[in-house]
Each structure stands twice: as structure tokens, then as C-alpha cells.
PDB file of C-alpha atoms in Angstrom:
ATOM      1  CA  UNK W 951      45.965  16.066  10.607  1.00 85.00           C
ATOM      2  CA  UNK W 952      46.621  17.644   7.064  1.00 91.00           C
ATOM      3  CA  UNK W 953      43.430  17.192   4.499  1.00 91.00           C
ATOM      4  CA  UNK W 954      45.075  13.925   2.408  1.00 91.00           C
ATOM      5  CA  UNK W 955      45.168  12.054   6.063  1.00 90.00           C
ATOM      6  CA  UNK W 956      41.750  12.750   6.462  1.00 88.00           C
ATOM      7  CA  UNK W 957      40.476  12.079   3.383  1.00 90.00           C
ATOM      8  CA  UNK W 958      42.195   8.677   3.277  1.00 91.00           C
ATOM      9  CA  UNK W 959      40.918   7.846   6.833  1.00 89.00           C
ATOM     10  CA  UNK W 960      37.408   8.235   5.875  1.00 89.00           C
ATOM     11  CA  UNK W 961      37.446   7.418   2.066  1.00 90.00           C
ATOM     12  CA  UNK W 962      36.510  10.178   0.944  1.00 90.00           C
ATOM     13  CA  UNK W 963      38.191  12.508  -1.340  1.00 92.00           C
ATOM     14  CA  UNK W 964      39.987  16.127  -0.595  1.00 92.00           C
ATOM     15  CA  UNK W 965      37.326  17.682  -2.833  1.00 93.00           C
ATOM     16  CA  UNK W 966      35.053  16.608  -0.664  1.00 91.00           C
ATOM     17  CA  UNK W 967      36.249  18.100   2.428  1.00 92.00           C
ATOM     18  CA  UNK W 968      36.980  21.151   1.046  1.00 92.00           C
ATOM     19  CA  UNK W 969      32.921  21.584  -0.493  1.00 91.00           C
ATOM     20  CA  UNK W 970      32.089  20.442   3.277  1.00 90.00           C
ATOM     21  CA  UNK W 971      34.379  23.581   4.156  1.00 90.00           C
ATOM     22  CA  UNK W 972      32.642  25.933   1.889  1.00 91.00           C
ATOM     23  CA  UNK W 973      29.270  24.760   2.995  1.00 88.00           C
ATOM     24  CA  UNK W 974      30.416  25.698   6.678  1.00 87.00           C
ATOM     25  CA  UNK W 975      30.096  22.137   7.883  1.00 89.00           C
ATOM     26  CA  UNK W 976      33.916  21.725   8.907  1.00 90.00           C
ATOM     27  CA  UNK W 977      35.732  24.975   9.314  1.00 89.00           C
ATOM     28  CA  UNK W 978      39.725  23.458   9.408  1.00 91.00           C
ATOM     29  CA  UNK W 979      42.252  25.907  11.181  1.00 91.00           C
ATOM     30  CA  UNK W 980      45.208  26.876   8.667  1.00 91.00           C
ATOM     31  CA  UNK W 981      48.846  26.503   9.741  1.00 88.00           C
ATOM     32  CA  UNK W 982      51.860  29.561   8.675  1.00 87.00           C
ATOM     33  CA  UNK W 983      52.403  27.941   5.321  1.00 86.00           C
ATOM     34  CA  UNK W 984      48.185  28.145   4.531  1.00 89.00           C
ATOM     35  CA  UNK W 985      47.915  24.155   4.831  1.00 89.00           C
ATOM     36  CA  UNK W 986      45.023  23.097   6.802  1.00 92.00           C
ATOM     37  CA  UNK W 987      44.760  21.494  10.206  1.00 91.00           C
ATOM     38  CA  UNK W 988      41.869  19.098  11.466  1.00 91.00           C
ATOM     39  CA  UNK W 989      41.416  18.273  14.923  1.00 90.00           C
ATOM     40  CA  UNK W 990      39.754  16.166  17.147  1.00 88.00           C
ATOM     41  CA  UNK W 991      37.021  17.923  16.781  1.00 88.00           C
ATOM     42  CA  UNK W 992      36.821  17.965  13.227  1.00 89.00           C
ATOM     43  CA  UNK W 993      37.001  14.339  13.399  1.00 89.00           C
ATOM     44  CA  UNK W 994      33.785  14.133  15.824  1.00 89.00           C
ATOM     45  CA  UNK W 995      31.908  16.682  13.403  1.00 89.00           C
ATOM     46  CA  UNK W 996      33.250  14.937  10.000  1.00 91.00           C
ATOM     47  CA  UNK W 997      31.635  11.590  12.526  1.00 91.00           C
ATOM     48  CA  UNK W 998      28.474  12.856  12.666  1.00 90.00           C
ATOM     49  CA  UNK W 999      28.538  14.239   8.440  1.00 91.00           C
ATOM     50  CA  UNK W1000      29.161  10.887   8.102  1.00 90.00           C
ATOM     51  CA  UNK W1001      27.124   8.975  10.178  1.00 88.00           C
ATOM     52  CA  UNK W1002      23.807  11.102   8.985  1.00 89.00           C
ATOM     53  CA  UNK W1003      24.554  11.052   5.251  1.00 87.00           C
ATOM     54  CA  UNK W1004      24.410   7.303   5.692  1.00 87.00           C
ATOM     55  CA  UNK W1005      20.710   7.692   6.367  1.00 84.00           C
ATOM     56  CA  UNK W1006      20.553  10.113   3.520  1.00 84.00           C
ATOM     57  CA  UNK W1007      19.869  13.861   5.903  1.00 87.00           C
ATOM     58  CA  UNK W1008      20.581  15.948   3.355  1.00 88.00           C
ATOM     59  CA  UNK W1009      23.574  18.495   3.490  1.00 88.00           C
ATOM     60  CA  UNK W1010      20.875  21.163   4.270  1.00 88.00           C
ATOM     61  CA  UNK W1011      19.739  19.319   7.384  1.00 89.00           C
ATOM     62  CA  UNK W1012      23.388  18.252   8.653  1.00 90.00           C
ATOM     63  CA  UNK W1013      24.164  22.480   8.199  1.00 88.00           C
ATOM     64  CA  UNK W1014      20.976  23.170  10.298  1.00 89.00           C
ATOM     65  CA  UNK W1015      21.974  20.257  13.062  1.00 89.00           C
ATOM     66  CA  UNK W1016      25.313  20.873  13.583  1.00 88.00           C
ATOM     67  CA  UNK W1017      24.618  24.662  14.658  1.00 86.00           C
ATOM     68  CA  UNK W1018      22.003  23.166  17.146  1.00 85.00           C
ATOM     69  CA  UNK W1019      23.150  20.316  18.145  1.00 86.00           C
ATOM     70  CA  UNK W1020      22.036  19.168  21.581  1.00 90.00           C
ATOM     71  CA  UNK W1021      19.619  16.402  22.729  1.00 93.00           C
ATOM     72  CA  UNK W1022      16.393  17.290  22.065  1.00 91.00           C
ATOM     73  CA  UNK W1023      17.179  18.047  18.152  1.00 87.00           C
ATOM     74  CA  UNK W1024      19.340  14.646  17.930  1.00 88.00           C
ATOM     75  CA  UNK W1025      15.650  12.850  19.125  1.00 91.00           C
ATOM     76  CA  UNK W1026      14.006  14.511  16.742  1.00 88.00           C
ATOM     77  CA  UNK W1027      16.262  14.150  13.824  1.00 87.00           C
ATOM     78  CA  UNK W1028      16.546  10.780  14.558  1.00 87.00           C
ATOM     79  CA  UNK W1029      12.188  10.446  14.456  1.00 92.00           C
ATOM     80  CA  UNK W1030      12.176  11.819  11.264  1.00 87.00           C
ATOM     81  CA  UNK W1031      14.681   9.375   9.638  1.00 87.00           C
ATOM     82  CA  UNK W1032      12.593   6.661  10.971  1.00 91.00           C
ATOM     83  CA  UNK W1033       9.280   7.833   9.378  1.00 93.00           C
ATOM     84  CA  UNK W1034      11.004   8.817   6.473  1.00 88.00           C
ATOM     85  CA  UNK W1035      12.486   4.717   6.260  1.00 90.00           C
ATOM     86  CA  UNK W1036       9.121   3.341   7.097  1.00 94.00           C
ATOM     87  CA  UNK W1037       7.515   5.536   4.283  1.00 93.00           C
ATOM     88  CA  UNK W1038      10.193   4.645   2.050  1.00 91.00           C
ATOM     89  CA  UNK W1039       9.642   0.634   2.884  1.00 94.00           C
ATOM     90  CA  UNK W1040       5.781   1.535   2.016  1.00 94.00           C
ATOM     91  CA  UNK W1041       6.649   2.626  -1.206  1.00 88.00           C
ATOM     92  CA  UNK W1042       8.719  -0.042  -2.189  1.00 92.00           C
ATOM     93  CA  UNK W1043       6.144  -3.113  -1.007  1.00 93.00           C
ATOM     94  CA  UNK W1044       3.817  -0.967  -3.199  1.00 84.00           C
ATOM     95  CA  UNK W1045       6.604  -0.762  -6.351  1.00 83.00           C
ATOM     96  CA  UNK W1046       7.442  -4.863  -5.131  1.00 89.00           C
ATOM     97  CA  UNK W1047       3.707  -5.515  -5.546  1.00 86.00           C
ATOM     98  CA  UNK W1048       3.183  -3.880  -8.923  1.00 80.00           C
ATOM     99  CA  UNK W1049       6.180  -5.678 -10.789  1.00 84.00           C
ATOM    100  CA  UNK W1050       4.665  -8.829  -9.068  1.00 88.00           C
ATOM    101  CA  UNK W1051       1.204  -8.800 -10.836  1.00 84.00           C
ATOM    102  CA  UNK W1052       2.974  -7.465 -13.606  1.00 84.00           C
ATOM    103  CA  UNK W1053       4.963 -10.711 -13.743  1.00 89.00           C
ATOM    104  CA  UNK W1054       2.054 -12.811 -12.924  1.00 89.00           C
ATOM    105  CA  UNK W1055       0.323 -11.040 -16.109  1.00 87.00           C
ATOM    106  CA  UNK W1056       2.821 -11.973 -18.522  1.00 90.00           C
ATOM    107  CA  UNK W1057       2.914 -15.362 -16.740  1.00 92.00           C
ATOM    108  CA  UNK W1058      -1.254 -15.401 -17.722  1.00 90.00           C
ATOM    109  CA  UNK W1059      -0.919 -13.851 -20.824  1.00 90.00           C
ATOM    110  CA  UNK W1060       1.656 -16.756 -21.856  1.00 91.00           C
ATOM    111  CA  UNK W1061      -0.901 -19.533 -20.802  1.00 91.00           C
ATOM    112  CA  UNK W1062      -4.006 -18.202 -22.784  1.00 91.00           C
ATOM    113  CA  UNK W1063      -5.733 -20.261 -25.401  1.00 89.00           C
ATOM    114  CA  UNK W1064      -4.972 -18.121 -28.471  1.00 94.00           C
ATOM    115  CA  UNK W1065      -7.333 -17.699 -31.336  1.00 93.00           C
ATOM    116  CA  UNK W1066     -10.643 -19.022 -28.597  1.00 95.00           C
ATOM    117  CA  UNK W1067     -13.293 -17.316 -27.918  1.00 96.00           C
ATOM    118  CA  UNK W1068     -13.879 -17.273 -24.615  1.00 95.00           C
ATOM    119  CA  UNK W1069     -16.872 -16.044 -22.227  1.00 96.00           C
ATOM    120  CA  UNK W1070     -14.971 -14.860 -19.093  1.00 95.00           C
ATOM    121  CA  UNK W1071     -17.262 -13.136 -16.034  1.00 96.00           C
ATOM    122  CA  UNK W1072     -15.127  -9.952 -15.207  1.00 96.00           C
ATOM    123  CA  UNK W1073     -15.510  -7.435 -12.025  1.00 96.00           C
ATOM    124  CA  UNK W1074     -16.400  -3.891 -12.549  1.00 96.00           C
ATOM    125  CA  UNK W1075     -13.025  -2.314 -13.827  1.00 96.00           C
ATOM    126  CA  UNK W1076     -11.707   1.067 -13.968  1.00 96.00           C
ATOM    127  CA  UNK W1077     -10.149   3.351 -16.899  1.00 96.00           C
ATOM    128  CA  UNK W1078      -8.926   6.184 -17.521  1.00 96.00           C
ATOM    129  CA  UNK W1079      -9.113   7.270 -21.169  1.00 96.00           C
ATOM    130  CA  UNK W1080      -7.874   9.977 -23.454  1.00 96.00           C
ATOM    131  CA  UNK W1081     -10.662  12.161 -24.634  1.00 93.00           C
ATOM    132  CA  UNK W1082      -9.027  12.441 -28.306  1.00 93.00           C
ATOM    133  CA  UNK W1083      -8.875   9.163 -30.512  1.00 94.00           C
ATOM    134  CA  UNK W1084      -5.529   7.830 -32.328  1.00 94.00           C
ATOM    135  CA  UNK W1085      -4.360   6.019 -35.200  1.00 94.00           C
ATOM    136  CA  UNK W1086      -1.913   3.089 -35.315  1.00 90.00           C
ATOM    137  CA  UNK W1087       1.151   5.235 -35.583  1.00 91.00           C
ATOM    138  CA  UNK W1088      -0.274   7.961 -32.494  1.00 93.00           C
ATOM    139  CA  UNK W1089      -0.956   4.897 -30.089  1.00 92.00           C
ATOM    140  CA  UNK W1090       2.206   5.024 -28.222  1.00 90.00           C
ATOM    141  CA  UNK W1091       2.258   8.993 -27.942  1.00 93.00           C
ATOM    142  CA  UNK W1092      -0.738   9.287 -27.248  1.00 94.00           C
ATOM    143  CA  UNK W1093      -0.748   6.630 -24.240  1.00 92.00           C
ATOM    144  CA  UNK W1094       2.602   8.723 -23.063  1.00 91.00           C
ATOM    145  CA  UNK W1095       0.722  11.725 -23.087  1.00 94.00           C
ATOM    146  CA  UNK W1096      -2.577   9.769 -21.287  1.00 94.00           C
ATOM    147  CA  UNK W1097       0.143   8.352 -18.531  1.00 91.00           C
ATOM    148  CA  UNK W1098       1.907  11.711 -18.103  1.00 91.00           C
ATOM    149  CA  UNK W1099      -1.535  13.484 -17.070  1.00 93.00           C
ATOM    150  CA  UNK W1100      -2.492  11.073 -14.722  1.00 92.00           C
ATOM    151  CA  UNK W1101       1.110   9.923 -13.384  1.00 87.00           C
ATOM    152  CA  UNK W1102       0.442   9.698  -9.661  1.00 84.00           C
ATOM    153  CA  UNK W1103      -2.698   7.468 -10.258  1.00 85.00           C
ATOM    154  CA  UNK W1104      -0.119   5.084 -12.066  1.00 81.00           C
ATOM    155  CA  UNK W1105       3.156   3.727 -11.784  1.00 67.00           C
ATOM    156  CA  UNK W1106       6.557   5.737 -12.964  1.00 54.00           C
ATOM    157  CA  UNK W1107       7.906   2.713 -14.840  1.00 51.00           C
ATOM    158  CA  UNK W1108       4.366   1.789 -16.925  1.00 51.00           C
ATOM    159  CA  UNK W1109       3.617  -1.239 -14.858  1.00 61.00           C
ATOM    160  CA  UNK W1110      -0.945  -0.590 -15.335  1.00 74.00           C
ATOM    161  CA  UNK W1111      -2.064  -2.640 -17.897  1.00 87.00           C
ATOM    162  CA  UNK W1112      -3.319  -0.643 -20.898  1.00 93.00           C
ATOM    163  CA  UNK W1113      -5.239  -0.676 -24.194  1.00 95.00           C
ATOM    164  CA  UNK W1114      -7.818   1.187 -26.595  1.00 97.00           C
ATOM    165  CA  UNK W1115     -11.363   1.305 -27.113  1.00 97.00           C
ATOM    166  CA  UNK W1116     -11.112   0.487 -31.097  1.00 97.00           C
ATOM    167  CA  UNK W1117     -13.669   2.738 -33.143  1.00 95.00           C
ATOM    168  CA  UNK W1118     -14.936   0.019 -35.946  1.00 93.00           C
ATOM    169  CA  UNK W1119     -16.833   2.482 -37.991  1.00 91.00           C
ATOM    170  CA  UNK W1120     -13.583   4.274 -39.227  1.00 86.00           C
ATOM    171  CA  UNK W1121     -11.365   2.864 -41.745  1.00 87.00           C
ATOM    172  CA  UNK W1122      -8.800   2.453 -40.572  1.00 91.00           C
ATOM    173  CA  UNK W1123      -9.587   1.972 -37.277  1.00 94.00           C
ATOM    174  CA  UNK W1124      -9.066   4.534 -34.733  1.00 95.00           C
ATOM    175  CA  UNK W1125      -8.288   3.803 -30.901  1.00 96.00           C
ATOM    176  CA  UNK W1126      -8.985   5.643 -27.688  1.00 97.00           C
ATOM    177  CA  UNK W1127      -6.824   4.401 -25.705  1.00 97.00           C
ATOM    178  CA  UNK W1128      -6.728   4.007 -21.635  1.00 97.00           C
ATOM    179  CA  UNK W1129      -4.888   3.177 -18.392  1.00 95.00           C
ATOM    180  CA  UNK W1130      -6.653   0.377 -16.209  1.00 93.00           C
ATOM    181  CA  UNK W1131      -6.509   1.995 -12.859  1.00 90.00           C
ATOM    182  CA  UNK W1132      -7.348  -0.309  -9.275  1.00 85.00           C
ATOM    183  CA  UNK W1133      -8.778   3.206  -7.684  1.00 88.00           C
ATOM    184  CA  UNK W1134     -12.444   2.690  -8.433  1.00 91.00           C
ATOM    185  CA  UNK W1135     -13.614   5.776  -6.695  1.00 93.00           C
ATOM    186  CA  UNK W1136     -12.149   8.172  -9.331  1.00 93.00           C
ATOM    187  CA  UNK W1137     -14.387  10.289 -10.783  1.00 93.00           C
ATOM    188  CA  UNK W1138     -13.798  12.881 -13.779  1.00 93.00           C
ATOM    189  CA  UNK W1139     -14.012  13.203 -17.198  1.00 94.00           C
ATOM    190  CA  UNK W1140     -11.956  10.763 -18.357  1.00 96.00           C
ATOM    191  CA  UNK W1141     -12.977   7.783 -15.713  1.00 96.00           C
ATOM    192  CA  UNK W1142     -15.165   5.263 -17.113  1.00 96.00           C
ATOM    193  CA  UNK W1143     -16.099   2.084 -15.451  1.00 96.00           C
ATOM    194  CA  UNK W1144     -16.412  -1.028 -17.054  1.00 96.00           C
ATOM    195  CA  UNK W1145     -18.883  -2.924 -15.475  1.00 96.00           C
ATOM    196  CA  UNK W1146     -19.091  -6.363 -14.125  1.00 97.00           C
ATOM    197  CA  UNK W1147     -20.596  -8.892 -16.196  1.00 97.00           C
ATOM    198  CA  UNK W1148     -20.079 -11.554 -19.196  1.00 97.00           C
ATOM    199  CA  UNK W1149     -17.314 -10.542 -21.508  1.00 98.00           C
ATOM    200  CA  UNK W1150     -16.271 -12.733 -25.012  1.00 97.00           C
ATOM    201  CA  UNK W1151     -12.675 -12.532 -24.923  1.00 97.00           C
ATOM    202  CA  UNK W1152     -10.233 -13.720 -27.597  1.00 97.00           C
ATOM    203  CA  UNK W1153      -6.537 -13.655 -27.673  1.00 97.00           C
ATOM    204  CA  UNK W1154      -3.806 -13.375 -30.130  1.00 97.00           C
ATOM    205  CA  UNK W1155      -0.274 -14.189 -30.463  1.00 95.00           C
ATOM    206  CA  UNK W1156       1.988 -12.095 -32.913  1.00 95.00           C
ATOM    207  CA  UNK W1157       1.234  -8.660 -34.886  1.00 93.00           C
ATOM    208  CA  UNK W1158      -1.753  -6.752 -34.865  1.00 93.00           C
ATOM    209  CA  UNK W1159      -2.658  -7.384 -38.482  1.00 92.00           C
ATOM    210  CA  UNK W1160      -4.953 -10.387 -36.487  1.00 94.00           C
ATOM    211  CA  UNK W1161      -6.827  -7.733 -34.950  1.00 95.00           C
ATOM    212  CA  UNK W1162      -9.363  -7.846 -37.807  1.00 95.00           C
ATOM    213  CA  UNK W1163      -9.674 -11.679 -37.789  1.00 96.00           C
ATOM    214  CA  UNK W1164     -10.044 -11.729 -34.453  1.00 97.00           C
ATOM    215  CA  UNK W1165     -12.988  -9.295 -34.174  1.00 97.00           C
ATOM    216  CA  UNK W1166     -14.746 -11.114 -36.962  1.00 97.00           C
ATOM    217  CA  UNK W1167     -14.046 -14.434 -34.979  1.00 97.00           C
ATOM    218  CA  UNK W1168     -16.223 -12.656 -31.930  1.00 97.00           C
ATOM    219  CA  UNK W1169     -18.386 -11.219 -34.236  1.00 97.00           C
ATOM    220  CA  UNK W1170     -19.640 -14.438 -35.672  1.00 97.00           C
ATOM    221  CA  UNK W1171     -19.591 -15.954 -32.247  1.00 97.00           C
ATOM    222  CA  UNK W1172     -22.886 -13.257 -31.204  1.00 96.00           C
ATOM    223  CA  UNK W1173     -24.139 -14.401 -34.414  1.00 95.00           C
ATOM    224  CA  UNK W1174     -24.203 -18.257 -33.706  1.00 96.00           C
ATOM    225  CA  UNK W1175     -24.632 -17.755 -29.776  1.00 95.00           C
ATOM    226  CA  UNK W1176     -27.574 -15.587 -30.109  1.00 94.00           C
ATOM    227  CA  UNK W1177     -25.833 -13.127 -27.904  1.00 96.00           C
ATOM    228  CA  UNK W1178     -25.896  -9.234 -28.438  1.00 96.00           C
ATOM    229  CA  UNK W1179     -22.734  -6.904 -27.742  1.00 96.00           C
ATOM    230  CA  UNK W1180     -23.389  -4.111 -25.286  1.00 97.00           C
ATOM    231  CA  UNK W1181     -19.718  -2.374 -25.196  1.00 97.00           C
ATOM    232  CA  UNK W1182     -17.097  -1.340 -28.060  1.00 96.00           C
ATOM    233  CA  UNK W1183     -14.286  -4.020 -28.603  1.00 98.00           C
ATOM    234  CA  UNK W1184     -11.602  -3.568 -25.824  1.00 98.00           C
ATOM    235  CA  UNK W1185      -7.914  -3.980 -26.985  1.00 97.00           C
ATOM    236  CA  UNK W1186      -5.640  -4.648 -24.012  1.00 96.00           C
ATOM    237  CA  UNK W1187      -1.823  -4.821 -24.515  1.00 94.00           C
ATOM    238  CA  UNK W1188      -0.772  -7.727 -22.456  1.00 94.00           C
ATOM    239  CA  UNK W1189       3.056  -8.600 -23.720  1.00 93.00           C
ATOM    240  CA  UNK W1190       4.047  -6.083 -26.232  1.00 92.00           C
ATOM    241  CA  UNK W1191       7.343  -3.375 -27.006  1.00 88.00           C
ATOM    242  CA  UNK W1192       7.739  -2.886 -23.038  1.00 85.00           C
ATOM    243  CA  UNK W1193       8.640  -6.748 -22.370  1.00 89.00           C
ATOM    244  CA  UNK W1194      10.254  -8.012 -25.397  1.00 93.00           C
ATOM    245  CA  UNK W1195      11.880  -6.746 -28.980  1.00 95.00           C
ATOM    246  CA  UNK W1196       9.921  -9.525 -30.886  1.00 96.00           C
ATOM    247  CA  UNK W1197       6.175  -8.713 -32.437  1.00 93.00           C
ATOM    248  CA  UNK W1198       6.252 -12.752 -32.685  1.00 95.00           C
ATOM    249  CA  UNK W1199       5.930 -12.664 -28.778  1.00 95.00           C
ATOM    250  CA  UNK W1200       3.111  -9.805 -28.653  1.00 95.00           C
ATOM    251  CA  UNK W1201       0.308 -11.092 -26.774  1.00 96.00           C
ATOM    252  CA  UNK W1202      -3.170  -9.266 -27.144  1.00 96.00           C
ATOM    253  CA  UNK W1203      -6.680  -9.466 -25.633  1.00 96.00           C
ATOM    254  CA  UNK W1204      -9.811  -8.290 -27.651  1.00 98.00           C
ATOM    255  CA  UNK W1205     -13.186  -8.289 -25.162  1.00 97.00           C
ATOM    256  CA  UNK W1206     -16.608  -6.814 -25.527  1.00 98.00           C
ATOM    257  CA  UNK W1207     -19.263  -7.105 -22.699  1.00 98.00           C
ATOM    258  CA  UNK W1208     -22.043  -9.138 -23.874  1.00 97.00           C
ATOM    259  CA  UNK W1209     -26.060 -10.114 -23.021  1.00 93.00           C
ATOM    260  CA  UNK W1210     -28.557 -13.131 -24.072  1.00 82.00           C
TER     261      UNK W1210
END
């Protein structure tokens, strides 16, 4: 069978069989004229190629098994491929989970009473922060920069809920900002836990420019509630660039814990 037959009977292209050549995967005998011939046997190796990248063995693997192939290494080539499915079905639940409560979030977020203050009890919540603060325009780097140093503690496609500790004594404000992460056992310099208890919470719609009205709205609230604020102001970023194009459609959530 000359190398356009083959190709065609397996939909795949001469390129391909001649890279499988050069790897050493099919070795095709060569008529007078320097054409090459595939036999039967070709077929039952180009079978097995085929039947293993389908499970995605890499080329490295197929090289290694076809030298060695008997039994024993079939079983045990065949083991691996089935832990390496069930650990990539783990991952995805995990990934299938995390766009769910991200969903769910925006879902929330969507529902809130804007411009309320409200007294919400909170569990004990962990973050990880940057240790440097940032201005408006450094937010977004510096959250990259946060999410790149701790990037197996949170998802690849910036699913964790985030936000900044704003610093009220400078003017402008700066921000420190930080990941929520669900591990609460971490422990380093940048972990900080947030712990459970009484929280005023109030929620915008829109641009941040209502970031100042809204602090002043919780502010007052202490004032007239005789209650005393025992954290910095929490910004978290609910709906904002990462879900839609449209600062009308921003949603944001200031929080500070609070006691009688």
C-alpha cells in the first residue's frame, strides 16, 4: 500500500506518516523506484499509534511501547491511562465547581439591595494579600502579580473572588489588595484570616467614584448604631471588567467587621 492509500484510509495526512517514520514508529520498506511500501504490519502498528493517541499516550510513550510490546506492558499502559482519566475527571468537577459558585456569585451579587447597609454574620475567611499597597491605576497589576505568586492556591482562569483592604488615611486612597482563598490552613506572610463575626456591608451598583459615599454611608451607620469598627473597610470585586464591558453593571461590596 503506497503512503497516499494509507493516509486516506486512516485520515490522516502523508506528513504525518512520514514524521511517524522519522520518529521510528513505522519503518515502511521502499520499492526500486524509492516509493514506499506498507504492509500488514504497518497497518497493525499504525492500529495501535492510533488507537493510543486517542487516549492522548504521548508519541514518547507509543516509541517506548511499541519496542516492548507484550502483555504485561499493554496492562500497565492501559492502568496508567485510567488513573490519568480519573485524575483528569477530578480536575474538571473541581474547574465545574468553581465556574458554578462563580455563577451563583454573580447570580447574588445581582440580587443585593444596593446603597443598604446591611449587618451580615460572616464565617472566618481566608486571604491572601500583597505585602505592597496600590493606587487606582496599579490595582489590576498588582492583583496579576498577587495571583501569579500564589497560582496553584487559585484558579488559572481568575475564578476566587478578590478585593483590597482600602487605606483611608491616604489621599487618595491606597488598596492592598487580596485573593479570598477556601484553604484555611495556609499559613505565611501574606495569609490573614478574617474572622467570624458581625460585618456592616453595603453594596454598590456602577463606578467606583461611590466608593466614598458608600464608606461615609457605613460610617454614619457606627455613629447612629452605637457600634465601633474593629477591621479596615474591605472592597470586594463582585461583577466587574472580568464579566462584562459596562462600569454601569459593576457590582461592589464594602464590609468592615464591627462590635457593640
Amino acid at each position: 500500500m503506497k503512503i497516499n492509500e494509507l493516509a486516506k484510509l486512516y485520515d490522516i495526512t502523508a506528513h504525518t506518516l512520514r514524521y511517524y517514520e522519522k520518529l521510528g514508529l513505522i519503518t515502511p520498506d521502499y520499492d526500486e523506484n524509492g516509493y514506499r511500501n506498507y504492509s500488514y504490519e504497518h497497518i497493525e502498528q499504525l492500529n495501535t499509534i492510533r488507537d493510543l493517541r486517542y487516549f492522548d499516550v504521548s508519541i514518547t510513550e507509543i516509541a517506548d511501547y511499541l519496542k516492548q510490546k507484550e502483555i504485561s506492558k499493554t496492562k500497565e499502559l492501559l492502568a496508567f491511562e485510567i488513573e490519568a482519566l480519573h485524575q483528569l475527571i477530578s480536575d474538571s468537577q473541581k474547574k465545574i465547581e468553581l465556574l458554578i459558585e462563580r455563577v451563583q456569585l454573580i447570580e447574588e451579587a445581582e440580587s443585593i439591595d444596593y446603597q443598604e447597609v446591611l449587618l451580615v454574620q460572616q464565617p472566618k475567611r481566608l486571604i491572601l494579600k500583597a505585602s505592597t499597597v496600590a493606587t487606582d491605576e496599579q490595582i489590576d497589576f498588582t492583583l496579576k502579580e498577587l495571583h501569579k505568586k500564589y497560582e496553584p492556591l487559585l484558579s488559572t482562569n481568575n475564578q476566587n473572588l478578590f478585593g483590597s483592604i482600602i487605606h483611608l488615611e491616604e489621599d487618595p486612597f491606597t488598596y492592598q489588595v487580596f485573593y479570598f482563598c477556601p484553604d484555611l490552613t495556609i499559613k505565611n506572610e501574606d495569609a490573614e484570616i478574617l474572622p467570624a463575626g458581625n460585618y456592616l456591608s453595603y453594596s454598590f451598583k456602577g463606578d467606583y467614584e461611590q466608593r466614598k459615599k458608600g464608606i461615609a454611608t457605613i460610617m454614619n451607620y457606627l455613629t447612629t448604631h452605637s457600634l465601633h469598627r474593629a477591621s479596615p473597610f474591605y472592597e470586594s470585586y463582585l461583577i466587574d471588567f472580568h464579566e462584562t464591558n459596562k462600569p454601569e453593571e459593576y457590582v461592589t461590596r464594602l464590609e468592615i467587621l464591627v462590635e457593640s
